[in-house]
CSV table of C-alpha atoms in Angstrom, one decimal:
chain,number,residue,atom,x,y,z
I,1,UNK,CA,12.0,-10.4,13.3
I,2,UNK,CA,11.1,-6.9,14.2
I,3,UNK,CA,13.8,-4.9,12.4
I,4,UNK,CA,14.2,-2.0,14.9
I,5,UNK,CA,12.2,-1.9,18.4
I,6,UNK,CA,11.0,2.1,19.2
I,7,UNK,CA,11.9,3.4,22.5
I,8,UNK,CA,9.8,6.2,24.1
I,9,UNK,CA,11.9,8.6,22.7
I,10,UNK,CA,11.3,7.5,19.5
I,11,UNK,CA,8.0,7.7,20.1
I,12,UNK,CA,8.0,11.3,21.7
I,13,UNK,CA,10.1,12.3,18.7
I,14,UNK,CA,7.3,11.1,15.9
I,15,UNK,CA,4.5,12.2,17.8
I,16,UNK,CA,6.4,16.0,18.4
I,17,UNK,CA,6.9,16.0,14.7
I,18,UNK,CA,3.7,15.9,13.5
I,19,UNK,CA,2.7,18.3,16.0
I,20,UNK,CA,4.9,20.7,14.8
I,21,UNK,CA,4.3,19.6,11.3
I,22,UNK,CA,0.1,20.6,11.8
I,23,UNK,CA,1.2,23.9,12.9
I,24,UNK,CA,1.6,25.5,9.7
I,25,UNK,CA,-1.3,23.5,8.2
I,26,UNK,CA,-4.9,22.2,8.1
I,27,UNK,CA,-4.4,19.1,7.0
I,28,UNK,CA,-3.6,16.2,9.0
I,29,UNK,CA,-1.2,13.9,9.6
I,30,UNK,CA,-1.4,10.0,10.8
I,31,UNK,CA,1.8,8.1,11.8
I,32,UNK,CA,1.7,4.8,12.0
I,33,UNK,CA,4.6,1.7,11.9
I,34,UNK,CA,4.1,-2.1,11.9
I,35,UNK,CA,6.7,-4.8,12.5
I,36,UNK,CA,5.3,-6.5,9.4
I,37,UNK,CA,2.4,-6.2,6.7
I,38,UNK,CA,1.9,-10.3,6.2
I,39,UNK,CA,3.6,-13.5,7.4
I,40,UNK,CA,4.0,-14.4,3.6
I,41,UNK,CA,2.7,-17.9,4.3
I,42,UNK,CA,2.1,-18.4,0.9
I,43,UNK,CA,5.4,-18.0,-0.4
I,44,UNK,CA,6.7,-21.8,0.9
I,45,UNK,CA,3.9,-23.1,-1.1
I,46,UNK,CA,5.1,-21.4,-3.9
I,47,UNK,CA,8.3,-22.6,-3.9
I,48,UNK,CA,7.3,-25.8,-2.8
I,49,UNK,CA,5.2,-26.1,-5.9
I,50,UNK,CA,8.1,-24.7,-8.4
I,51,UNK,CA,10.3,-27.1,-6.7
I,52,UNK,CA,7.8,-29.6,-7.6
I,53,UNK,CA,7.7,-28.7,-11.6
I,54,UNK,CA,11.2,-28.5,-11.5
I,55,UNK,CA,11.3,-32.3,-10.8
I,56,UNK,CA,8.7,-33.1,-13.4
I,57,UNK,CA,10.9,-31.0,-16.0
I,58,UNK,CA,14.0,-33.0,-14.9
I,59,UNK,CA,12.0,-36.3,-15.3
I,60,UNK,CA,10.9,-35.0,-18.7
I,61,UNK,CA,14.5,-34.1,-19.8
I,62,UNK,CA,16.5,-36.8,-18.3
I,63,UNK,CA,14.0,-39.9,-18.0
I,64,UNK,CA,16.7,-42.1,-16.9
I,65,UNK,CA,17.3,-41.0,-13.2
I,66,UNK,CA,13.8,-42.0,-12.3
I,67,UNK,CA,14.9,-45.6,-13.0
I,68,UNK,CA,18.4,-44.5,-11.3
I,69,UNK,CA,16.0,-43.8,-8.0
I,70,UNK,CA,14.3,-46.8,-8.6
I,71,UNK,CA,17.1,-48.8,-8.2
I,72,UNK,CA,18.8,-47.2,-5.8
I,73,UNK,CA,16.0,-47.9,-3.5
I,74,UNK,CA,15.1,-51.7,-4.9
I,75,UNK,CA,19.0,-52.4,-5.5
I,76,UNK,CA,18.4,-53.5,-8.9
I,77,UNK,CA,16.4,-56.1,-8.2
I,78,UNK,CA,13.7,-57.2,-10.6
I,79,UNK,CA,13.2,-56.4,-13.3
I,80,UNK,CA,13.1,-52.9,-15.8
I,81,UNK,CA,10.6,-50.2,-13.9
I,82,UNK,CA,6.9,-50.3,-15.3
I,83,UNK,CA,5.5,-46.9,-16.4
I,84,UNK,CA,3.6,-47.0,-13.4
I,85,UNK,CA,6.2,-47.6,-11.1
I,86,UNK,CA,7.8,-44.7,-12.6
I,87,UNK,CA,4.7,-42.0,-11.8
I,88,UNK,CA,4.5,-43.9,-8.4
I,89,UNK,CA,7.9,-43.1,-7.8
I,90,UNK,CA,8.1,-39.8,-9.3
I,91,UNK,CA,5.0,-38.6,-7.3
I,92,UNK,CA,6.4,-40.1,-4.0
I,93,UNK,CA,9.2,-37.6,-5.0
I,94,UNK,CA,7.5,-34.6,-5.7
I,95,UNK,CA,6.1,-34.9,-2.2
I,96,UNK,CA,8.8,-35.3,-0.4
I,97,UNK,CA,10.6,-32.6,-2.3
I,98,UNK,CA,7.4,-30.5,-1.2
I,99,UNK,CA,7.3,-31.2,2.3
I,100,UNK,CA,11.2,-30.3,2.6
I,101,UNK,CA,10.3,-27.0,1.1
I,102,UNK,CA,7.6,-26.5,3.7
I,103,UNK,CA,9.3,-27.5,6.3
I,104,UNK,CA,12.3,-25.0,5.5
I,105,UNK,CA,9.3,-21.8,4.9
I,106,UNK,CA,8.0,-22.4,8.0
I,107,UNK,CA,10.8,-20.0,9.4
I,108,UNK,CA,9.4,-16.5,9.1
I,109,UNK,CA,13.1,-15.3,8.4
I,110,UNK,CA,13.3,-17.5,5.6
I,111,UNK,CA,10.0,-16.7,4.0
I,112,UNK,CA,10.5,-13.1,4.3
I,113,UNK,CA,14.0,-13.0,2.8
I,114,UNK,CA,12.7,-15.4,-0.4
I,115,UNK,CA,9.7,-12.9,-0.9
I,116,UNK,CA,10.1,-11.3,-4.0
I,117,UNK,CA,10.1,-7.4,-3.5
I,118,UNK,CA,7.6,-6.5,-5.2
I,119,UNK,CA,5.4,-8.9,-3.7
I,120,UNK,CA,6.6,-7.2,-0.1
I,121,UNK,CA,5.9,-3.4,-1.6
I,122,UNK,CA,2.2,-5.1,-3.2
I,123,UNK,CA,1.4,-6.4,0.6
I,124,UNK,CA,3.0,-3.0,2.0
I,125,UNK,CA,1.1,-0.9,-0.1
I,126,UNK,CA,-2.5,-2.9,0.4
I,127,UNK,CA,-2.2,-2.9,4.1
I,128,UNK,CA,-1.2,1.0,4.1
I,129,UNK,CA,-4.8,1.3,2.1
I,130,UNK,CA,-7.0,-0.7,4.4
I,131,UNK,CA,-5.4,1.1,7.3
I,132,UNK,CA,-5.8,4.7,5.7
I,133,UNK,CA,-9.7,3.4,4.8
I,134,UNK,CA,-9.9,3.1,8.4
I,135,UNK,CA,-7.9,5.6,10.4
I,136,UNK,CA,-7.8,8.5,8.1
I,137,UNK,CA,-10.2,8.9,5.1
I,138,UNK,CA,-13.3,10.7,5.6
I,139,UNK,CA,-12.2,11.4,9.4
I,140,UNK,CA,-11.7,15.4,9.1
I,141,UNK,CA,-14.0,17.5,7.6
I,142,UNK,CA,-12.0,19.0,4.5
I,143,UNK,CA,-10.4,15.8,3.2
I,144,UNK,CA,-6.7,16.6,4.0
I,145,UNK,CA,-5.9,13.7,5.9
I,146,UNK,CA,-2.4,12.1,5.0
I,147,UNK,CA,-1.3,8.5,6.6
I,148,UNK,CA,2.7,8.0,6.5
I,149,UNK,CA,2.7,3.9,6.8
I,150,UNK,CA,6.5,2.7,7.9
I,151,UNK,CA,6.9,-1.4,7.7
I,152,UNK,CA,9.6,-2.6,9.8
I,153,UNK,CA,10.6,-6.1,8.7
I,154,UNK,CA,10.0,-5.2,4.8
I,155,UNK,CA,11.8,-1.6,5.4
I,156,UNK,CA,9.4,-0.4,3.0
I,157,UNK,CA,6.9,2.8,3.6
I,158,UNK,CA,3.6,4.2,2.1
I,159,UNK,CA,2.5,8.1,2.1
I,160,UNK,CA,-1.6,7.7,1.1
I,161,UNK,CA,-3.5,11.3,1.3
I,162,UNK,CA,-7.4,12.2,1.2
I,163,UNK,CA,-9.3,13.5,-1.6
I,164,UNK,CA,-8.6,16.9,-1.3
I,165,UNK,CA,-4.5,16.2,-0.8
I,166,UNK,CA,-4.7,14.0,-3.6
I,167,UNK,CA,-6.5,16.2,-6.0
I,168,UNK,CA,-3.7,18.7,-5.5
I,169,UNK,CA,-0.7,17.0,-5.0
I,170,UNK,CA,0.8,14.3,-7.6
I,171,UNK,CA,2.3,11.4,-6.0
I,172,UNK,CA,5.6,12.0,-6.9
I,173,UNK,CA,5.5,14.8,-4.8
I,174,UNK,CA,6.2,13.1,-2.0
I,175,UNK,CA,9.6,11.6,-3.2
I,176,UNK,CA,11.5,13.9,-0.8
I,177,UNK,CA,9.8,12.7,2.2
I,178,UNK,CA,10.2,9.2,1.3
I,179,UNK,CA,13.9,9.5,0.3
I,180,UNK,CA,14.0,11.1,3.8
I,181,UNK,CA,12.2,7.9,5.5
I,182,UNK,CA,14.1,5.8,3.6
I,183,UNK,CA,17.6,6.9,4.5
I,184,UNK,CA,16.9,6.8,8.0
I,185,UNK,CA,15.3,3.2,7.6
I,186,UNK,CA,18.6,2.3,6.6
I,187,UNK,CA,20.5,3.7,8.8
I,188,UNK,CA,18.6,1.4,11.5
I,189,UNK,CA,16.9,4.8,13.1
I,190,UNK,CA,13.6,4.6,11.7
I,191,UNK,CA,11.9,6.7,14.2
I,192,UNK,CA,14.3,10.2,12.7
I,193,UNK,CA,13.3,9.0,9.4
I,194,UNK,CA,9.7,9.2,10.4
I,195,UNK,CA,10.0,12.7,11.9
I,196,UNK,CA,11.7,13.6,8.6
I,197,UNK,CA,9.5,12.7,6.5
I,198,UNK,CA,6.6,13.9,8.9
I,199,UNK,CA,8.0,17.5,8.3
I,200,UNK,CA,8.5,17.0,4.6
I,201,UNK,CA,4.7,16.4,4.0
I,202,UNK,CA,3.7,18.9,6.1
I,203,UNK,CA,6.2,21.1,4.2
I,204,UNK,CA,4.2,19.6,0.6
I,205,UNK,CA,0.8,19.9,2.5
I,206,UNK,CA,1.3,23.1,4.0
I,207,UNK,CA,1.1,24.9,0.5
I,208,UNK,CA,-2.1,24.0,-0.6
I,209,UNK,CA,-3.4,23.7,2.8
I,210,UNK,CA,-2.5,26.9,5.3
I,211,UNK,CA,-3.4,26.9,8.5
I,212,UNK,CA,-6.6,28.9,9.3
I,213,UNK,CA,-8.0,29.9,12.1
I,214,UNK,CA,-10.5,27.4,12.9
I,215,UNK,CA,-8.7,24.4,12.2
I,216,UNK,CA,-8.6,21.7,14.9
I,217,UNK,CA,-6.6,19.0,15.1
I,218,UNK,CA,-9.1,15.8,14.2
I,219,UNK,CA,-6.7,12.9,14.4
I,220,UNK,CA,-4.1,12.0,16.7
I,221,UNK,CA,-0.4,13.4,16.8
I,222,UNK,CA,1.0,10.0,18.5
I,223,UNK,CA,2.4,7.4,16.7
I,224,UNK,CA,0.7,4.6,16.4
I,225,UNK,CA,1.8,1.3,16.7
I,226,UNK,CA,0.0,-2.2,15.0
């Protein structure tokens, strides 16, 4: 369900930004954009197990259409349901019930659209950290390393900076470059919202962070692609 697919263009266009971006600074900038940050498996089991204490709170509040079930199924033969025919009946339930709900979450466009958002921006925001632990932190000398994070299915994005960035910068400096990314997202042309906001932190960056004369560039200007 990859949102929007990059061309080469797109890719040129991201990679020239940050390029242009480093020019005027010493810090560094890593691009990278992922059709997803999880497969949310977990969210048909949670639904599968509300759906399943929803039943129970039914049977609590209106005890009578367990027997309704009951009969339905025996034809009203017999006689009254035993207690125990009732759990039997009302567990049988609940796992059907479940297995329906699975069943329906196995389609990744499901589970993604019944995702709560803030779950999405938590798994957004955890993957953009791992990835940032990896690619960027502690890979150039002076600590200026910033990673711009784009998720395509989730349309969400992360900005995380090094030390040095983020003992000079507060976060909410980088609202403009986000607002920038985000606009773009929308507009179904996330590689100019990359570029954007690529120029907008190396605007941010840029201030602290000058460019001096031996700066090199220690991390790559392409966009990378997971």
């Amino acid at each position: 369900m990859t949102a929007f697919p990059l061309s080469d263009a797109d890719r040129a266009m991201v990679g020239a930004a940050v390029t242009a971006a480093e020019a005027g600074t010493d810090g560094e900038i890593l691009t990278i954009v992922t059709p997803r940050s999880d497969e949310y498996r977990d969210t048909g089991l949670v639904y599968g197990v509300l759906a399943m204490l929803l039943i129970v709170a039914s049977a609590a509040t209106w005890p009578w259409w367990i027997d309704a079930k009951i009969t339905f199924v025996t034809g009203g033969w017999g006689e009254a349901p035993s207690a125990a025919l009732r759990y039997l009946a009302l567990l049988l339930y609940e796992a059907v019930v479940f297995g329906i709900v699975l069943l329906v979450f196995r389609s990744y466009r499901v589970r993604i659209a019944l995702t709560p958002n803030r779950v999405k921006a938590a798994r957004v925001h955890g993957r953009a950290v791992r990835y940032f632990k990896v690619g960027a932190e502690k890979r150039t000398v002076a600590r200026v390393g910033v990673l711009l994070y784009l998720s395509l299915d989730e349309r969400l994005a992360e900005i995380v900076a090094d030390e040095a960035i983020h003992a000079k910068v507060p976060p909410e400096a980088w609202g403009d470059a986000m607002v920038a990314l985000v606009d773009e997202v929308r507009a179904g042309k996330p590689a100019h919202g990359m570029a954007a906001a690529v120029g907008a932190i190396g605007t941010i960056i840029g201030e602290h962070f000058p460019k001096t004369d031996d700066d090199i560039n220690e991390l790559p200007d392409r966009l990378i692609e997971l």
